[in-house]
PDB file of C-alpha atoms in Angstrom:
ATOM      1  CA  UNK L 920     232.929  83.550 257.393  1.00 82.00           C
ATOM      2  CA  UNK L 921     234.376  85.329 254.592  1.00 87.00           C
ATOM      3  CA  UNK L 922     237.747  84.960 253.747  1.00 93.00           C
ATOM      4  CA  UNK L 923     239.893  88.010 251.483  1.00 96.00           C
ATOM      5  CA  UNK L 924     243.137  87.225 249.544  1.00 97.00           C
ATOM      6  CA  UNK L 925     245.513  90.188 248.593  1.00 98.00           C
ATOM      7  CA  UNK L 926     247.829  89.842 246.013  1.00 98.00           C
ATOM      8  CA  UNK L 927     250.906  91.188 245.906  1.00 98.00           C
ATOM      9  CA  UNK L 928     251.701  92.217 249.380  1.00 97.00           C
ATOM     10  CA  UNK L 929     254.446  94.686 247.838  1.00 98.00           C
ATOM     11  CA  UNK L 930     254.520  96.570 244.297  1.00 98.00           C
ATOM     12  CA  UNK L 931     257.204  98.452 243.078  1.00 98.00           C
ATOM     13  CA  UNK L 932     256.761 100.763 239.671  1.00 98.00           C
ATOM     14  CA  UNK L 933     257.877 103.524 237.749  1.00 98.00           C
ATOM     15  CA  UNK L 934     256.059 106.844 237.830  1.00 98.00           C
ATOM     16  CA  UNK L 935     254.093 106.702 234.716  1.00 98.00           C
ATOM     17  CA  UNK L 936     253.681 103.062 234.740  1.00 98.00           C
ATOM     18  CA  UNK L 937     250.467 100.820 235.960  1.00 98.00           C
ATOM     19  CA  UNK L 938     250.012  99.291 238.982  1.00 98.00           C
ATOM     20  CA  UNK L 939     247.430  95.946 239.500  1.00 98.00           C
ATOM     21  CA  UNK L 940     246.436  94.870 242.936  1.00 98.00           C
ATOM     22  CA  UNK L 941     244.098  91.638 242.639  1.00 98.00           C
ATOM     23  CA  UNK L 942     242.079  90.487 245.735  1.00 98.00           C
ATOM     24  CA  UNK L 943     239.843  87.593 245.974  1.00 98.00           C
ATOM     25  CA  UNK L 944     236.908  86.670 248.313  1.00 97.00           C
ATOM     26  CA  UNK L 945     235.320  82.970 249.487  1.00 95.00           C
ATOM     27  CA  UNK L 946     230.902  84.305 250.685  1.00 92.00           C
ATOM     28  CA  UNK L 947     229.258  84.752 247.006  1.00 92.00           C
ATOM     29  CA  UNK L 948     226.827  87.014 249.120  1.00 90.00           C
ATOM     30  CA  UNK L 949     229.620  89.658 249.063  1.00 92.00           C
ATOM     31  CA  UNK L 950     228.095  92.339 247.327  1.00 92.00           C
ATOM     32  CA  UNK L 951     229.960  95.804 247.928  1.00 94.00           C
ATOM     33  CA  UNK L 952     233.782  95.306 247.078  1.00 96.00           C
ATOM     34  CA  UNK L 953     235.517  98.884 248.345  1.00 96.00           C
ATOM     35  CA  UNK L 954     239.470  99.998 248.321  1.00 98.00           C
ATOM     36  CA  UNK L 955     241.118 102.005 251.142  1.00 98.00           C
ATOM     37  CA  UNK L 956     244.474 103.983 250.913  1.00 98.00           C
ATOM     38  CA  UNK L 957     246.152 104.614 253.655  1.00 97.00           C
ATOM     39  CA  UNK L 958     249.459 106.861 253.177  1.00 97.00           C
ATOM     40  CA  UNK L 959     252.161 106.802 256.154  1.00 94.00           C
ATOM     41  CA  UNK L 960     251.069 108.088 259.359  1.00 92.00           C
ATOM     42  CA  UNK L 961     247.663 108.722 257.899  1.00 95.00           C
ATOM     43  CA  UNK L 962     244.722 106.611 258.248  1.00 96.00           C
ATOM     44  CA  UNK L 963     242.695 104.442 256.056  1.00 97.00           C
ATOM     45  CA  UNK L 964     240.223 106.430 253.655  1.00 97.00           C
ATOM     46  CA  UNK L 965     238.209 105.119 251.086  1.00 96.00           C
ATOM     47  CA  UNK L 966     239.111 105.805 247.449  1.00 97.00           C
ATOM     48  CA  UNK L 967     236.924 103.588 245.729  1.00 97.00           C
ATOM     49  CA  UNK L 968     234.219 100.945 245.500  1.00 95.00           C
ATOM     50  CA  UNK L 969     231.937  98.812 243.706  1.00 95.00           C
ATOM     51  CA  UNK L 970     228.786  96.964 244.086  1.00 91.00           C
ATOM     52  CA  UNK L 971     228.304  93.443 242.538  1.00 84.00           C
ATOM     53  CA  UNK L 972     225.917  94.700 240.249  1.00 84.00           C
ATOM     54  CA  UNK L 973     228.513  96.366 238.350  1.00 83.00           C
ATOM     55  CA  UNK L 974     231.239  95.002 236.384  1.00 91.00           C
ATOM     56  CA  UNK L 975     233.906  97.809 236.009  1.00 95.00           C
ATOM     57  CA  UNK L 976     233.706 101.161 237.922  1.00 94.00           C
ATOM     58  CA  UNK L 977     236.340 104.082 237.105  1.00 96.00           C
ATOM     59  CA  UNK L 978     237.713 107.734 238.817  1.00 94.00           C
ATOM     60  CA  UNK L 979     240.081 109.480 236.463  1.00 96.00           C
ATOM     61  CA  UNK L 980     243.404 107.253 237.370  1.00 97.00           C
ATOM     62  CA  UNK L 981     241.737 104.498 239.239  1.00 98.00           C
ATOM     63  CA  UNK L 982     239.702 101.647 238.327  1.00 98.00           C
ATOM     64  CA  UNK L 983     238.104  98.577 239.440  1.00 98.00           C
ATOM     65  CA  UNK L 984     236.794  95.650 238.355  1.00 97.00           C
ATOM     66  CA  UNK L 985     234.829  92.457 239.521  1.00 96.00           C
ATOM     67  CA  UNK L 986     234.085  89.337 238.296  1.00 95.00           C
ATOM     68  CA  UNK L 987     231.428  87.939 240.536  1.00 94.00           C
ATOM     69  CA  UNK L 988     231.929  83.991 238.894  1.00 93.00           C
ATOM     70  CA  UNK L 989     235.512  83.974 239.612  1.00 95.00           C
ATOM     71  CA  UNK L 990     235.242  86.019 242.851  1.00 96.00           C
ATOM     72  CA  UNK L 991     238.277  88.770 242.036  1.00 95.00           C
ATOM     73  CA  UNK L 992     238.112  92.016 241.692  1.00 97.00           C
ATOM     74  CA  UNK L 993     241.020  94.168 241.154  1.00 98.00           C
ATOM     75  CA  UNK L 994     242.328  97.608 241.400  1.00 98.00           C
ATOM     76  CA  UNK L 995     243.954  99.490 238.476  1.00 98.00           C
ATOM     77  CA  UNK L 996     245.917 102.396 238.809  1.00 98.00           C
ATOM     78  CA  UNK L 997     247.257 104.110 235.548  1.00 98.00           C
ATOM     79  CA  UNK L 998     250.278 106.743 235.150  1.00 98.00           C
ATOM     80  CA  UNK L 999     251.034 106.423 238.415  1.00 98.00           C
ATOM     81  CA  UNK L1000     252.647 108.957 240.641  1.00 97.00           C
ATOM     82  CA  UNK L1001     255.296 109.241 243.521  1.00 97.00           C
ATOM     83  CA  UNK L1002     251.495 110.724 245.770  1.00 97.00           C
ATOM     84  CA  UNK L1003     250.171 107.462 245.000  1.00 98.00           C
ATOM     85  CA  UNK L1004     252.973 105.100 247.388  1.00 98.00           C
ATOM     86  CA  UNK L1005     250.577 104.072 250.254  1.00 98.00           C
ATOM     87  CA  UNK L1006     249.103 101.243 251.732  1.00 98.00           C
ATOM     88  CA  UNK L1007     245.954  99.669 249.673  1.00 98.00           C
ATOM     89  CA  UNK L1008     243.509  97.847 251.422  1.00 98.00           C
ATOM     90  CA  UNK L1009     240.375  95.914 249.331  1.00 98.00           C
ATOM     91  CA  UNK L1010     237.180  94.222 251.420  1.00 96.00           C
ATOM     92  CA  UNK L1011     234.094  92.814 250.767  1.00 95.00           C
ATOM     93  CA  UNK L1012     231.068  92.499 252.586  1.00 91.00           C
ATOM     94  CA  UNK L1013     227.477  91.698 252.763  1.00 85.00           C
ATOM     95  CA  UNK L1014     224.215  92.282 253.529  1.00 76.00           C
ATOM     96  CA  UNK L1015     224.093  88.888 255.681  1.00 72.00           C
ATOM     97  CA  UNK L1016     227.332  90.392 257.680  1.00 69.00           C
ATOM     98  CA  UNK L1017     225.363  93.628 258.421  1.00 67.00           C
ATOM     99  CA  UNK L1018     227.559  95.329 256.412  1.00 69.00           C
ATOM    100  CA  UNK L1019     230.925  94.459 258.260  1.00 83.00           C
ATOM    101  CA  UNK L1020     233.995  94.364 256.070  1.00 90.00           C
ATOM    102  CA  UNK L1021     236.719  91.836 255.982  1.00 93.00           C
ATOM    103  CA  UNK L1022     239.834  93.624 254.512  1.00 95.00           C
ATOM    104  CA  UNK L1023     242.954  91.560 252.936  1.00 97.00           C
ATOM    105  CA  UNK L1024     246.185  92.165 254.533  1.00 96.00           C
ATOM    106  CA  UNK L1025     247.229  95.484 252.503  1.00 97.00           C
ATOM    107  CA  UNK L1026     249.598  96.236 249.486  1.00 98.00           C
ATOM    108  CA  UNK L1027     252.446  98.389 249.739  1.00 98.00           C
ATOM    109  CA  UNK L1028     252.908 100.200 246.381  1.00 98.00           C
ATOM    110  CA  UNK L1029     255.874 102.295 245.767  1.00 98.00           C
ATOM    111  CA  UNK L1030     256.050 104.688 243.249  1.00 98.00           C
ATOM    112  CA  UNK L1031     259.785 105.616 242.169  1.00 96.00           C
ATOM    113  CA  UNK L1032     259.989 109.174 240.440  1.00 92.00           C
TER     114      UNK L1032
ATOM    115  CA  UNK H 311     232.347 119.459 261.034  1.00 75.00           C
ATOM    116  CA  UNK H 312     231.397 115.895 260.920  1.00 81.00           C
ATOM    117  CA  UNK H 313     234.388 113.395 261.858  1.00 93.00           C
ATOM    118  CA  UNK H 314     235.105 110.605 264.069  1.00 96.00           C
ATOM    119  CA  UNK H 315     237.990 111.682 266.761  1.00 97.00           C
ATOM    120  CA  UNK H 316     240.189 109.629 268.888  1.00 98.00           C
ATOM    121  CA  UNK H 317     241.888 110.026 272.032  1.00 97.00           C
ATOM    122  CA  UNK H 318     244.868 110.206 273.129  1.00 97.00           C
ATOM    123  CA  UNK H 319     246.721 110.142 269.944  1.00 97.00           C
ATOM    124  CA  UNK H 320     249.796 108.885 271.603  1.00 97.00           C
ATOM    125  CA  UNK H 321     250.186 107.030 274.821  1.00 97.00           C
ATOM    126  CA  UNK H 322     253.369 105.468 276.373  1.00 97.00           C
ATOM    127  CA  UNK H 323     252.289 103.440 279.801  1.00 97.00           C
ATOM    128  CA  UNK H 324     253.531 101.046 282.303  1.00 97.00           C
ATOM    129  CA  UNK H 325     252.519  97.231 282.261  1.00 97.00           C
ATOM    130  CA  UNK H 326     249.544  96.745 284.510  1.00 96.00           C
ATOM    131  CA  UNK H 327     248.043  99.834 284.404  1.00 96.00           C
ATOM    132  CA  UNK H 328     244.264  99.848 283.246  1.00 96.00           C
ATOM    133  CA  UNK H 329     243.794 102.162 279.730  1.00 96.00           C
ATOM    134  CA  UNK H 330     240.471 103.761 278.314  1.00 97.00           C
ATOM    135  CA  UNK H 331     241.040 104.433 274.434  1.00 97.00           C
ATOM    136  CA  UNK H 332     237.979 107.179 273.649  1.00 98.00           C
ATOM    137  CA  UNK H 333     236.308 107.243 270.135  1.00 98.00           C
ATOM    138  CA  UNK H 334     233.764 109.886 269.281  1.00 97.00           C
ATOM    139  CA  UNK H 335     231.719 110.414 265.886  1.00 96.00           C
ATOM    140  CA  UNK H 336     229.677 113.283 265.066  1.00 95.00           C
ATOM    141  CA  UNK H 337     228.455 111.733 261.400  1.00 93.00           C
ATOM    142  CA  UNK H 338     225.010 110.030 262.966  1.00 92.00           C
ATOM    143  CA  UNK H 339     226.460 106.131 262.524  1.00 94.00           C
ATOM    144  CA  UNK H 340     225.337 103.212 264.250  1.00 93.00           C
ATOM    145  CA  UNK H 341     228.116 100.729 263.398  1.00 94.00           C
ATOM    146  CA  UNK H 342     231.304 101.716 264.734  1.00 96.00           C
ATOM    147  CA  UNK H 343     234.561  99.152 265.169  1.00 96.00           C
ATOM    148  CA  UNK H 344     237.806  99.207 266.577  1.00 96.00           C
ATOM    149  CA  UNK H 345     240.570  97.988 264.829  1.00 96.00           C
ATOM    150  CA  UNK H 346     244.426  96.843 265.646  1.00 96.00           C
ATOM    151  CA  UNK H 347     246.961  97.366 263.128  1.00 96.00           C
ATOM    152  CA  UNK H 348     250.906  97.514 263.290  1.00 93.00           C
ATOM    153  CA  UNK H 349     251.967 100.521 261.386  1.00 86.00           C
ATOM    154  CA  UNK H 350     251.605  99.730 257.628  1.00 85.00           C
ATOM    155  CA  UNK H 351     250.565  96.444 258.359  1.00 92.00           C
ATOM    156  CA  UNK H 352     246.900  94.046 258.032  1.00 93.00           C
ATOM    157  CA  UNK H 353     243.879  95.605 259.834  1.00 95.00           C
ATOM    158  CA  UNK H 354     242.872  93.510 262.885  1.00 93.00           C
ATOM    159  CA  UNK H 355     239.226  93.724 263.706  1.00 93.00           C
ATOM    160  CA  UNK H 356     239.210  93.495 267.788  1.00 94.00           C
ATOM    161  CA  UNK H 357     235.113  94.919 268.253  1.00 95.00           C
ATOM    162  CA  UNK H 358     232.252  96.099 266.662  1.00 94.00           C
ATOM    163  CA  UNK H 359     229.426  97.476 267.852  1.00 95.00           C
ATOM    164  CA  UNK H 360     225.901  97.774 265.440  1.00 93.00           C
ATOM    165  CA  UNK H 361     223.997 100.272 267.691  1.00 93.00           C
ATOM    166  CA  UNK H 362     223.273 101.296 271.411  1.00 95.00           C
ATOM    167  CA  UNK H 363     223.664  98.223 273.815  1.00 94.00           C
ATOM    168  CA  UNK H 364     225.113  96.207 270.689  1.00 92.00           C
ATOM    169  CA  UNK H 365     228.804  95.044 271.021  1.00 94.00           C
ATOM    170  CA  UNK H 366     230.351  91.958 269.155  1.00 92.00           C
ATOM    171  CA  UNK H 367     234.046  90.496 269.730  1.00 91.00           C
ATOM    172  CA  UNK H 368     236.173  90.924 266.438  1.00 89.00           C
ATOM    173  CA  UNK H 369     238.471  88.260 264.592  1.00 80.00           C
ATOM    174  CA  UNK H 370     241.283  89.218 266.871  1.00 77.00           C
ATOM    175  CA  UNK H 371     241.660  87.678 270.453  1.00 68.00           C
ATOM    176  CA  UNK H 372     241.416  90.538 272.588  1.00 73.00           C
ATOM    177  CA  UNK H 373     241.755  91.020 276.027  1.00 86.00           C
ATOM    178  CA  UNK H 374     240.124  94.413 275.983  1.00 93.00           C
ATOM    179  CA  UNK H 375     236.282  95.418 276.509  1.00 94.00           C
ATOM    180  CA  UNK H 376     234.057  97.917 274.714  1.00 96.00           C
ATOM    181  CA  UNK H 377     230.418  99.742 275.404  1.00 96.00           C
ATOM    182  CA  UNK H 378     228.085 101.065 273.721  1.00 97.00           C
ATOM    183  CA  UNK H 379     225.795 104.006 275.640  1.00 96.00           C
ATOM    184  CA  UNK H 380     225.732 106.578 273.443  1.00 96.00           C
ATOM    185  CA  UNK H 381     225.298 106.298 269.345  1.00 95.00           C
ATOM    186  CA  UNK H 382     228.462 108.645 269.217  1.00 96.00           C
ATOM    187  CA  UNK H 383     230.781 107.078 271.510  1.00 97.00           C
ATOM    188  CA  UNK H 384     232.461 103.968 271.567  1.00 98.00           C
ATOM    189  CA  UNK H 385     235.097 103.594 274.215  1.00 98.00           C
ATOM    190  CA  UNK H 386     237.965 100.301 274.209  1.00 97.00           C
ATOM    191  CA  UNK H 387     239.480  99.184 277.737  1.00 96.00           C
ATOM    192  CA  UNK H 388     242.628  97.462 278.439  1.00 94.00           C
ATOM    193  CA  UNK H 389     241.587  96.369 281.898  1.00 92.00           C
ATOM    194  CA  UNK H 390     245.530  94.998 282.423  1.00 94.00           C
ATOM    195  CA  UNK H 391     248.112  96.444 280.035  1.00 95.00           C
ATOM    196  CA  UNK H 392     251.140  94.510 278.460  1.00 95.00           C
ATOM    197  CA  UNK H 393     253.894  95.483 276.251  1.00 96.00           C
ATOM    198  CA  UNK H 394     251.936  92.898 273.587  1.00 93.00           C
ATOM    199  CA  UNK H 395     249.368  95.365 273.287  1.00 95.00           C
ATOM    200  CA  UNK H 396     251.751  97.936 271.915  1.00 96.00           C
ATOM    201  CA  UNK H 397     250.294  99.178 268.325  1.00 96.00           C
ATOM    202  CA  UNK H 398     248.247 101.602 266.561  1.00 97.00           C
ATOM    203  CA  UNK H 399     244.472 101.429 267.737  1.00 97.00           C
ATOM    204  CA  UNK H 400     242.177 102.659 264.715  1.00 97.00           C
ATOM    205  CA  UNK H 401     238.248 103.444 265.488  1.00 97.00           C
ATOM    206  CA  UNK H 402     236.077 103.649 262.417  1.00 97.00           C
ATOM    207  CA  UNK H 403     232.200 104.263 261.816  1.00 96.00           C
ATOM    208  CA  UNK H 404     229.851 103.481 259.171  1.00 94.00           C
ATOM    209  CA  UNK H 405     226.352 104.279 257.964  1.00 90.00           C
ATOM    210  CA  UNK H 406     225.993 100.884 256.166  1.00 86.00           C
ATOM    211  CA  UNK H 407     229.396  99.953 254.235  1.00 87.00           C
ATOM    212  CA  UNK H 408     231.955 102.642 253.817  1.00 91.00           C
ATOM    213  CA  UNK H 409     233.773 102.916 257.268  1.00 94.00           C
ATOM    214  CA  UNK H 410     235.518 106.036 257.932  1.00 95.00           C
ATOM    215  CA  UNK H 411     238.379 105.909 260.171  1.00 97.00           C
ATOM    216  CA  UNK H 412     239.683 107.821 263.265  1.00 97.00           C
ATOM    217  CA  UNK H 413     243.494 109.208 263.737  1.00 96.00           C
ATOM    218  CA  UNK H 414     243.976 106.551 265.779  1.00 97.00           C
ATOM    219  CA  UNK H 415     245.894 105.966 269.065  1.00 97.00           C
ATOM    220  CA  UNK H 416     249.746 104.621 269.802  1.00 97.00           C
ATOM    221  CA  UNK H 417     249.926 102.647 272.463  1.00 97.00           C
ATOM    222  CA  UNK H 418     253.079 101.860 273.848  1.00 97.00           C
ATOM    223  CA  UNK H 419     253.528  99.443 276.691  1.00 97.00           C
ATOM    224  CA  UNK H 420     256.716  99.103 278.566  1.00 96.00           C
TER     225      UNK H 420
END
């Protein structure tokens, strides 16, 4: 079955600095890659995804990319702020899976003001 | 408005006792799943279910049951409870990928 990788399990930055969270996946029939956030005491809602025909996807502060060869894709999120410390949660899944996502084990990111 | 709700949000019970965790959607989804997770900590998938009369066991060794009757509702049982199964219990739906989660449930076992 598939298999996802989360890298780091804890991030610490400055508000105003860039934060990378890099996940990889083992079933090259993953095709939809998505991110969750999850902020204490709240549950996990998506914030962004992309589909493995697509290389780079972006929403004002947050990116992400893939690279389908390599099987990584990544999360960027630039200037960051003290409302972005949460949780972050990538997956994958498939079309062969019916759709069922394997997440990696979560990121905490901590924003310092 | 269209959600997925879960009850109880909180529940604190003795070891032994027999538990029903409810999960209701009102978005139309087939899948639904039921997750464990530790607060802040990796998502555990325990049972999904891809339609009416469809249930699958998770990644996570579970001693707890599901059903599937209605498209909407997706109830977990803890036939024998033990202070092991203390954690957050998250439900989640989906039309095809994106899952949407419940509020979840803490469980407490003592």
């Amino acid at each position: 079955g598939e298999n996802v990788e989360q890298h780091p399990s804890t991030l610490s930055v400055q508000e105003g600095d860039s934060a990378v969270i890099k996940c990889t996946y083992s079933d090259s029939a993953s095709n939809y890659f998505p991110w969750y956030k999850q902020e204490l005491g709240k549950r996990p809602q998506l914030i962004i995804d992309i589909r493995s025909n697509v290389g780079e996807k972006k929403d004002q502060r947050i990116a992400v990319t893939l690279n389908k060869t390599a099987k990584h894709f990544s999360l960027h999120i630039t200037e960051t702020q003290p409302e972005d410390s949460a949780v972050y949660f990538c997956a994958a899944s498939s079309n062969t899976n019916a759709g069922k996502s394997t997440f990696g084990d979560g990121t905490t990111l901590t924003v310092k003001p | 408005e269209a959600d997925i709700y879960q009850t109880p949000r909180y529940l604190v019970i003795g070891t032994g006792k027999k538990i029903t965790l409810e999960c209701s959607q009102t978005m139309g989804h087939d899948k639904m799943y039921w997750y464990q997770q530790d607060p802040g900590m990796e998502l555990h998938l325990i049972h999904y279910s891809y339609g009416v009369n469809s249930t699958e066991k998770g990644d996570l060794s579970s001693e707890s049951t599901v059903s599937r009757i209605r498209t909407e509702h997706f109830p977990l049982t803890l036939e024998s409870a033990r202070p092991s199964h203390t954690s957050q219990y998250l439900c989640a739906s989906s039309r095809k990928y994106e899952q949407y989660f419940g509020p979840g449930t803490r469980l407490t076992v003592t």
